[in-house]
Coordinates of C-alpha atoms in Angstrom, one line a residue:
X24 CA 22.3 5.1 -3.5
X25 CA 22.0 8.5 -2.5
X26 CA 20.9 9.4 -6.2
X27 CA 18.5 6.6 -6.3
X28 CA 16.7 7.8 -3.1
X29 CA 16.4 11.2 -4.3
X30 CA 15.3 10.0 -7.7
X31 CA 12.6 7.8 -5.9
X32 CA 11.7 10.6 -3.7
X33 CA 10.9 12.9 -6.8
X34 CA 8.9 10.3 -8.5
X35 CA 6.8 10.2 -5.4
X36 CA 6.0 13.8 -5.5
X37 CA 5.3 13.7 -9.0
X38 CA 2.5 11.3 -8.6
X39 CA -1.2 12.2 -8.3
X40 CA -3.0 11.3 -5.0
X41 CA -6.1 10.4 -7.2
X42 CA -5.2 8.3 -10.1
X43 CA -1.3 7.5 -8.7
X44 CA 0.1 8.2 -11.8
X45 CA 2.3 11.0 -13.0
X46 CA 0.5 14.4 -12.9
X47 CA -1.0 15.5 -16.2
X48 CA -1.8 19.2 -16.3
X49 CA -0.9 19.6 -12.6
X50 CA -2.8 22.1 -10.7
X51 CA -2.4 23.2 -7.0
X52 CA -5.4 23.7 -4.5
X53 CA -5.8 26.0 -1.6
X54 CA -4.1 23.4 1.0
X55 CA -1.0 23.2 -1.3
X56 CA -1.5 19.6 -2.6
X57 CA -1.3 19.0 -6.4
X58 CA -3.3 16.8 -8.6
X59 CA -4.2 16.4 -12.1
X60 CA -6.6 19.0 -13.4
X61 CA -9.0 16.4 -14.6
X62 CA -8.8 14.1 -11.3
X63 CA -9.4 17.1 -9.3
X64 CA -12.4 18.4 -11.2
X65 CA -14.0 14.6 -11.4
X66 CA -13.6 14.4 -7.6
X67 CA -15.6 17.7 -7.1
X68 CA -18.0 16.9 -10.0
X69 CA -21.1 16.2 -7.6
X70 CA -20.3 18.7 -4.9
X71 CA -22.3 21.9 -4.4
X72 CA -21.0 23.9 -1.2
X73 CA -18.1 22.0 0.4
X74 CA -15.0 21.0 -1.8
X75 CA -12.5 18.8 0.5
X76 CA -9.2 17.9 -0.5
X77 CA -8.7 14.1 -1.2
X78 CA -5.5 14.1 0.9
X79 CA -5.8 16.4 3.8
X80 CA -9.7 17.1 3.9
X81 CA -9.2 20.6 4.0
X82 CA -12.5 22.4 2.7
X83 CA -11.5 24.5 -0.3
X84 CA -14.0 27.4 -1.7
X85 CA -15.4 27.7 -5.1
X86 CA -13.6 24.8 -6.5
X87 CA -10.4 27.1 -6.6
X88 CA -7.3 25.6 -8.2
X89 CA -4.0 26.9 -10.0
X90 CA -2.1 25.7 -12.8
X91 CA 1.4 24.7 -11.5
X92 CA 3.6 24.5 -15.1
X93 CA 7.0 24.4 -12.9
X94 CA 5.8 21.3 -11.5
X95 CA 4.9 20.0 -15.1
X96 CA 8.4 20.5 -16.1
X97 CA 9.7 18.5 -12.9
X98 CA 7.3 15.6 -14.2
X99 CA 8.8 15.7 -17.4
X100 CA 12.4 15.4 -15.9
X101 CA 11.2 12.7 -13.2
X102 CA 9.9 10.3 -16.3
X103 CA 13.1 10.8 -18.3
X104 CA 15.1 9.9 -15.1
X105 CA 12.5 6.8 -14.3
X106 CA 12.9 5.8 -18.1
X107 CA 16.8 5.9 -17.6
X108 CA 16.9 4.3 -14.3
X109 CA 14.5 1.5 -15.7
X110 CA 16.8 0.7 -18.8
X111 CA 19.8 0.6 -16.3
X112 CA 17.9 -1.6 -14.3
X113 CA 16.9 -4.1 -17.2
X114 CA 20.7 -4.0 -18.2
X115 CA 21.5 -5.1 -14.7
X116 CA 19.0 -7.8 -14.2
X117 CA 20.5 -9.7 -17.0
X118 CA 22.2 -11.9 -14.2
X119 CA 23.3 -15.1 -14.2
X120 CA 21.6 -18.3 -12.8
X121 CA 22.6 -19.4 -9.3
X122 CA 22.3 -23.0 -9.9
X123 CA 23.7 -23.3 -13.5
X124 CA 25.5 -20.0 -13.9
X125 CA 24.0 -19.0 -17.1
X126 CA 22.4 -16.0 -18.4
X127 CA 18.7 -15.7 -17.4
X128 CA 16.9 -15.7 -20.9
X129 CA 13.5 -17.4 -20.7
X130 CA 10.6 -16.8 -18.4
X131 CA 8.3 -19.7 -17.2
X132 CA 4.8 -18.7 -17.2
X133 CA 3.4 -21.5 -15.0
X134 CA 6.1 -20.9 -12.0
X135 CA 6.4 -17.2 -12.9
X136 CA 10.2 -17.7 -12.6
X137 CA 13.4 -16.5 -14.8
X138 CA 15.2 -19.5 -16.1
X139 CA 18.4 -20.2 -17.8
X140 CA 18.6 -22.6 -20.9
X141 CA 19.5 -25.6 -18.5
X142 CA 16.7 -24.9 -15.9
X143 CA 14.2 -25.7 -18.8
X144 CA 15.5 -29.4 -19.2
X145 CA 13.7 -32.1 -17.3
X146 CA 12.3 -32.5 -14.8
X147 CA 12.0 -29.3 -12.8
X148 CA 9.8 -27.1 -16.1
X149 CA 9.2 -30.0 -18.2
X150 CA 6.0 -29.4 -20.3
X151 CA 6.0 -25.6 -18.7
X152 CA 5.0 -22.7 -21.0
X153 CA 8.4 -20.5 -21.2
X154 CA 9.2 -17.9 -23.6
X155 CA 12.0 -15.7 -24.4
X156 CA 12.4 -12.8 -21.6
X157 CA 11.8 -10.0 -23.9
X158 CA 8.7 -11.4 -25.0
X159 CA 7.3 -12.3 -21.6
X160 CA 8.1 -8.7 -20.5
X161 CA 6.2 -7.4 -23.0
X162 CA 2.9 -9.7 -22.6
X163 CA 3.2 -8.9 -18.7
X164 CA 3.4 -5.2 -19.5
X165 CA 0.0 -5.3 -21.5
X166 CA -1.6 -7.2 -18.5
X167 CA -0.5 -4.7 -16.0
X168 CA -1.6 -2.0 -18.4
X169 CA -5.1 -3.5 -18.5
X170 CA -5.1 -2.9 -14.7
X171 CA -4.7 0.6 -14.9
X172 CA -8.2 1.9 -16.0
X173 CA -10.1 -0.5 -13.6
X174 CA -8.0 1.0 -10.7
X175 CA -8.4 4.3 -11.9
X176 CA -12.0 3.6 -12.1
X177 CA -12.2 2.2 -8.7
X178 CA -10.1 5.0 -7.2
X179 CA -12.5 7.4 -8.9
X180 CA -15.7 5.8 -7.3
X181 CA -14.2 5.7 -3.9
X182 CA -13.6 9.3 -4.1
X183 CA -17.3 10.0 -5.2
X184 CA -18.2 7.7 -2.3
X185 CA -16.3 9.8 -0.2
X186 CA -17.6 12.8 -1.5
X187 CA -21.5 11.5 -1.0
X188 CA -20.5 10.7 2.5
X189 CA -19.3 14.2 3.1
X190 CA -22.6 15.5 1.9
X191 CA -24.6 13.2 4.2
X192 CA -23.1 14.8 7.3
X193 CA -24.9 17.8 6.6
X194 CA -27.9 15.7 6.0
X195 CA -27.7 14.2 9.3
X196 CA -27.2 17.3 11.2
X197 CA -30.5 18.6 9.3
X198 CA -32.2 15.4 10.4
X199 CA -31.1 15.6 14.0
X200 CA -32.1 18.9 14.1
X201 CA -35.5 18.3 12.8
X202 CA -36.1 15.5 15.2
X203 CA -34.7 17.5 18.2
X204 CA -37.5 20.4 17.4
X205 CA -40.0 17.6 17.3
X206 CA -38.9 15.8 20.3
X207 CA -39.1 19.3 21.9
X208 CA -42.6 20.1 20.6
X209 CA -43.8 16.8 21.8
X210 CA -42.5 17.3 25.3
X211 CA -43.8 20.9 25.5
X212 CA -47.2 19.4 24.6
X213 CA -47.0 16.7 27.3
X214 CA -45.9 19.3 29.6
X215 CA -48.7 21.4 29.0
X216 CA -50.9 18.3 29.7
X217 CA -49.6 17.4 32.6
X218 CA -50.0 20.7 34.0
X219 CA -53.4 20.8 33.1
X220 CA -54.1 17.4 34.7
X221 CA -52.3 18.4 38.0
X222 CA -54.4 21.5 38.2
X223 CA -57.8 19.4 37.7
X224 CA -56.5 16.7 40.3
X225 CA -55.4 19.3 42.9
X226 CA -58.9 20.9 42.3
X227 CA -60.5 17.7 42.7
X228 CA -58.5 16.7 45.9
X229 CA -59.6 20.3 47.2
X230 CA -63.2 19.8 46.6
X231 CA -62.9 16.3 48.5
X232 CA -61.2 18.1 51.2
X233 CA -64.1 20.7 51.6
X234 CA -67.0 17.7 51.3
X235 CA -65.2 16.0 54.0
X236 CA -64.5 18.9 56.4
X237 CA -68.3 19.9 56.0
X238 CA -69.1 16.0 56.8
X239 CA -66.7 15.7 59.7
X240 CA -68.0 19.1 61.1
X241 CA -71.5 17.8 61.2
X242 CA -70.3 14.4 62.6
X243 CA -68.8 16.2 65.4
X244 CA -71.9 18.6 66.0
X245 CA -74.0 15.1 66.1
X246 CA -71.6 13.7 68.6
X247 CA -72.2 17.2 70.5
X248 CA -75.9 17.1 70.6
X249 CA -75.8 13.3 71.7
X250 CA -73.7 14.1 74.6
X251 CA -76.1 16.9 75.9
X252 CA -78.8 13.8 75.5
X253 CA -76.8 11.7 77.4
X254 CA -76.3 14.7 80.2
X255 CA -79.9 15.2 80.4
X256 CA -80.8 11.5 80.6
X257 CA -78.2 11.3 83.6
X258 CA -80.0 14.2 85.3
X259 CA -83.2 12.5 84.9
X260 CA -81.9 9.6 86.5
X261 CA -80.9 11.4 89.4
X262 CA -84.0 13.1 89.8
X263 CA -86.1 9.8 89.3
X264 CA -84.3 8.1 92.1
X265 CA -85.2 10.8 94.6
X266 CA -89.0 10.1 93.5
X267 CA -91.4 7.8 96.0
X268 CA -92.2 4.7 94.9
X269 CA -95.6 6.0 93.1
X270 CA -94.1 8.8 91.5
X271 CA -91.1 6.7 90.1
X272 CA -93.1 4.2 88.3
X273 CA -95.6 6.7 87.1
X274 CA -92.7 8.5 85.3
X275 CA -90.6 5.4 84.3
X276 CA -92.2 4.8 81.1
X277 CA -91.4 8.1 79.6
X278 CA -88.0 7.5 80.6
X279 CA -87.4 4.3 79.1
X280 CA -89.0 5.8 75.9
X281 CA -86.8 8.7 75.7
X282 CA -83.5 6.3 76.0
X283 CA -84.3 4.8 72.9
X284 CA -81.9 7.5 70.7
X285 CA -79.0 5.6 69.5
X286 CA -75.4 7.2 69.1
X287 CA -74.6 8.9 66.0
X288 CA -72.2 6.7 63.5
X289 CA -68.5 7.5 63.2
X290 CA -67.5 9.3 60.2
X291 CA -64.3 7.8 58.5
X292 CA -62.6 9.9 56.0
X293 CA -62.2 8.4 52.6
X294 CA -60.3 10.0 49.8
X295 CA -60.3 8.8 46.2
X296 CA -57.2 7.8 44.9
X297 CA -57.1 10.2 42.2
X298 CA -54.5 9.5 39.2
X299 CA -53.5 9.2 35.7
X300 CA -52.5 6.1 33.6
X301 CA -50.1 7.3 30.8
X302 CA -48.8 4.8 27.7
X303 CA -44.9 5.1 27.1
X304 CA -46.1 6.8 23.8
X305 CA -48.5 9.1 25.2
X306 CA -46.2 12.2 24.3
X307 CA -46.9 11.2 20.5
X308 CA -50.7 10.7 21.2
X309 CA -51.9 13.7 19.4
X310 CA -49.5 13.0 16.5
X311 CA -50.8 9.3 16.4
X312 CA -54.5 10.6 16.0
X313 CA -53.5 13.3 13.1
X314 CA -51.2 11.2 11.4
X315 CA -52.5 7.5 11.6
X316 CA -56.4 8.6 11.6
X317 CA -58.2 6.1 9.1
X318 CA -61.5 6.2 7.9
X319 CA -63.4 2.9 8.9
X320 CA -66.6 1.7 7.7
X321 CA -68.9 -1.3 8.3
X322 CA -68.9 -4.2 6.6
X323 CA -72.6 -5.1 6.0
X324 CA -71.9 -8.6 4.5
X325 CA -70.3 -9.6 7.7
X326 CA -73.2 -8.1 9.7
X327 CA -75.4 -10.6 11.9
X328 CA -78.9 -11.0 10.8
X329 CA -80.0 -9.1 14.1
X330 CA -77.9 -6.2 12.9
X331 CA -78.7 -3.0 11.3
X332 CA -76.2 -1.1 9.6
X333 CA -76.6 2.6 8.6
X334 CA -76.5 3.7 5.0
X335 CA -73.4 5.5 5.5
X336 CA -71.6 2.3 7.1
X337 CA -70.8 4.3 10.3
X338 CA -73.6 3.1 12.5
X339 CA -74.7 -0.4 14.1
X340 CA -77.5 -1.4 16.3
X341 CA -79.1 -4.5 17.3
X342 CA -82.6 -5.4 16.7
X343 CA -84.6 -8.6 17.9
X344 CA -86.3 -8.8 14.4
X345 CA -83.8 -10.9 12.0
X346 CA -83.2 -9.5 9.1
X347 CA -83.8 -11.1 5.7
X348 CA -80.1 -11.0 4.2
X349 CA -78.1 -12.8 1.7
X350 CA -76.2 -15.7 3.4
X351 CA -72.6 -14.4 2.4
X352 CA -69.6 -16.7 3.8
X353 CA -68.5 -14.1 6.2
X354 CA -71.7 -13.3 7.6
X355 CA -71.7 -13.9 11.8
X356 CA -74.6 -16.0 12.7
X357 CA -74.1 -16.6 16.2
X358 CA -72.8 -13.8 18.1
X359 CA -74.2 -10.0 17.0
X360 CA -70.9 -8.9 15.6
X361 CA -69.8 -7.2 12.4
X362 CA -66.2 -6.3 11.0
X363 CA -65.2 -3.5 9.6
X364 CA -63.0 -2.0 6.5
X365 CA -60.3 -1.5 5.8
X366 CA -58.0 -4.6 6.0
X367 CA -54.5 -4.0 7.8
X368 CA -51.6 -5.9 6.4
X369 CA -49.1 -3.2 8.0
X370 CA -48.4 0.0 9.3
X371 CA -50.2 1.9 11.9
X372 CA -54.0 3.0 12.0
X373 CA -56.1 4.8 14.5
X374 CA -59.5 5.1 14.8
X375 CA -62.3 6.1 17.4
X376 CA -65.8 4.0 18.4
X377 CA -68.6 5.9 20.4
X378 CA -70.1 3.6 22.6
X379 CA -72.2 5.9 24.5
X380 CA -74.2 4.6 27.3
X381 CA -74.5 1.0 26.2
X382 CA -74.4 -1.4 28.9
X383 CA -73.0 -4.4 26.7
X384 CA -70.2 -4.2 23.8
X385 CA -66.6 -5.4 22.6
X386 CA -64.6 -3.6 20.2
X387 CA -61.2 -4.1 18.8
X388 CA -59.4 -6.2 16.0
X389 CA -59.3 -9.6 14.7
X390 CA -58.0 -11.7 11.9
X391 CA -59.9 -11.8 8.9
X392 CA -60.3 -15.8 9.1
X393 CA -62.0 -15.2 12.5
X394 CA -64.6 -17.8 12.8
X395 CA -68.3 -16.5 12.1
X396 CA -69.9 -19.6 14.0
X397 CA -67.7 -19.7 17.2
X398 CA -70.4 -19.5 20.4
X399 CA -68.0 -18.8 23.2
X400 CA -66.4 -14.8 23.2
X401 CA -63.2 -14.5 20.9
X402 CA -59.9 -14.4 22.5
X403 CA -56.5 -13.3 21.7
X404 CA -55.5 -16.8 21.1
X405 CA -58.3 -17.5 18.8
X406 CA -57.2 -14.4 16.6
X407 CA -59.2 -11.4 18.5
X408 CA -57.9 -8.6 20.3
X409 CA -60.5 -6.4 22.2
X410 CA -62.1 -4.7 25.2
X411 CA -65.5 -5.7 26.3
X412 CA -68.0 -4.0 28.7
X413 CA -70.4 -6.0 30.7
X414 CA -72.3 -5.8 33.6
X415 CA -69.5 -6.3 35.9
X416 CA -67.3 -4.0 34.3
X417 CA -64.5 -3.9 31.7
X418 CA -62.6 -6.7 30.5
X419 CA -59.7 -7.3 28.0
X420 CA -58.2 -10.8 28.3
X421 CA -54.7 -11.1 27.7
X422 CA -53.9 -7.3 28.0
X423 CA -51.6 -5.2 30.2
X424 CA -52.7 -3.6 32.6
X425 CA -56.1 -5.3 33.5
X426 CA -58.9 -2.7 33.1
X427 CA -61.2 -4.4 35.8
X428 CA -63.1 -0.8 36.3
X429 CA -62.5 2.6 35.1
X430 CA -63.0 5.2 37.3
X431 CA -65.0 7.2 34.5
X432 CA -67.0 5.4 32.2
X433 CA -65.7 5.8 28.8
X434 CA -68.3 7.0 26.2
X435 CA -65.2 7.0 23.4
X436 CA -62.8 4.7 22.8
X437 CA -59.6 5.4 20.7
X438 CA -58.0 2.0 19.2
X439 CA -54.2 2.3 17.8
X440 CA -52.8 -0.6 16.1
X441 CA -49.0 -0.9 15.4
X442 CA -48.8 -4.0 13.1
X443 CA -44.8 -4.5 13.0
X444 CA -44.4 -3.8 16.8
X445 CA -47.5 -6.0 17.6
X446 CA -49.4 -3.9 19.7
X447 CA -53.0 -2.7 20.1
X448 CA -53.9 0.1 22.7
X449 CA -57.0 1.3 23.7
X450 CA -57.6 4.7 25.1
X451 CA -60.6 6.9 27.0
X452 CA -60.9 9.8 24.5
X453 CA -62.6 11.9 27.0
X454 CA -59.7 11.9 29.3
X455 CA -56.9 11.1 26.8
X456 CA -55.8 8.3 29.0
X457 CA -54.5 4.8 28.4
X458 CA -56.7 1.9 29.2
X459 CA -54.7 -1.1 28.2
X460 CA -52.4 -2.5 25.4
X461 CA -52.1 -5.9 23.9
X462 CA -48.9 -7.2 22.9
X463 CA -48.8 -9.8 20.1
X464 CA -47.5 -10.9 16.7
X465 CA -49.5 -10.2 13.9
X466 CA -49.6 -12.2 10.6
X467 CA -52.2 -11.7 7.6
X468 CA -54.9 -9.5 7.3
X469 CA -56.5 -7.8 10.2
X470 CA -59.9 -6.0 10.5
X471 CA -61.8 -3.9 12.9
X472 CA -64.2 -6.0 15.3
X473 CA -67.6 -4.9 16.7
X474 CA -69.8 -7.0 19.1
X475 CA -73.0 -4.9 19.7
X476 CA -74.5 -6.3 22.4
X477 CA -78.4 -7.2 23.0
X478 CA -79.9 -3.8 23.4
X479 CA -80.8 -1.1 21.2
X480 CA -78.3 1.6 22.0
X481 CA -76.0 1.7 18.7
X482 CA -72.3 1.5 18.3
X483 CA -71.0 4.5 16.3
X484 CA -67.7 5.1 14.3
X485 CA -66.7 8.5 15.4
X486 CA -66.1 10.9 12.5
X487 CA -65.5 14.3 14.4
X488 CA -62.5 16.1 15.4
X489 CA -62.8 16.5 19.0
X490 CA -60.4 13.7 19.6
X491 CA -57.8 15.6 17.6

């Protein structure tokens, strides 16, 4: 038994950890593990810098290995011992059938069991395919041999997969470092912006404080003057009270006329609530502008007959005289609306619109299938997500937050569409501040939307670089 255990251990040490067969042309790598020369070369074939041991993952340098001839001779001995042991086992295995006490001489292919001649008699193995042991063993050896190459290939593929995954560690580190630097840059820009905003807000607050101080001082001076007037009147009352009837009545009119001076109004301190509204993605706004800006143009075939589109298709204005235009199916015929190009089916896109001093307008994005004959203002439920300006302020039905009134009137509006995220956001580009955002689920083509309003001031697609 001890000898058998030693032979088994020798066989285990003689096997390659990659192909699991006896070592062929054995080589030893830096960490001391042995492999077939061809196996380790295939394992390292696709690697460039790091060459890990397939067993312990020790990083070897420069594909270094050395031939191990002594191990080769030991393997030859192990093969001889295994061959002798196998022969002995085959001889020993010609045991007797436990049921009939007859030599086991045939093999049942259906039940995969050894049988004696009596076992083949009905009914246990009736109709089964049985054949002599030598023939059955030869057949199954051939079948087992057919497993060797697929298993070796599977092992080799797994080794390559491990090598590929090992290279991805370096790729992961590079991507993380790149993203770390990108985030640091974005936060640095955001910090600089916040510092500028803070200084500007504090400066405005200081100006308000100075203005309130001056008004409060003037109000105090007015009250002081009024007190002096009241004291004068009090003295006058005392003097008049001492006069004779004729003298009193002769001067009383002048006194009554002088007492009509009213008290100054009380000055109330009022500070504007100064603040900034930042969207969650503000730190990436500059990158959004640079990376996702698209060249939007106006589609004159959709323009209402009262609209005039410029030759470069960047500007549109309202005119009271209807134009003679072809009756295209997508032309708006009720509201002074025009759509833009390109159509958006996916992705992220940014553009800017100069609204200037127009008193009424609406801009945003809509479904390509938006009705051209609707009389009521379009809403998100009808496939139009927009911000609009009317006499009573800004409106964006369904957006958050609700932009009822902006402190500073926006002259240029930025629009950012994230199709997959289902968001369209609006920005006051003069202050780089967030106005509002729609959240919805987009399906089908979307197009830029422009409601011009019944005044002669134009809407213009911004083409400059100031927003960047």
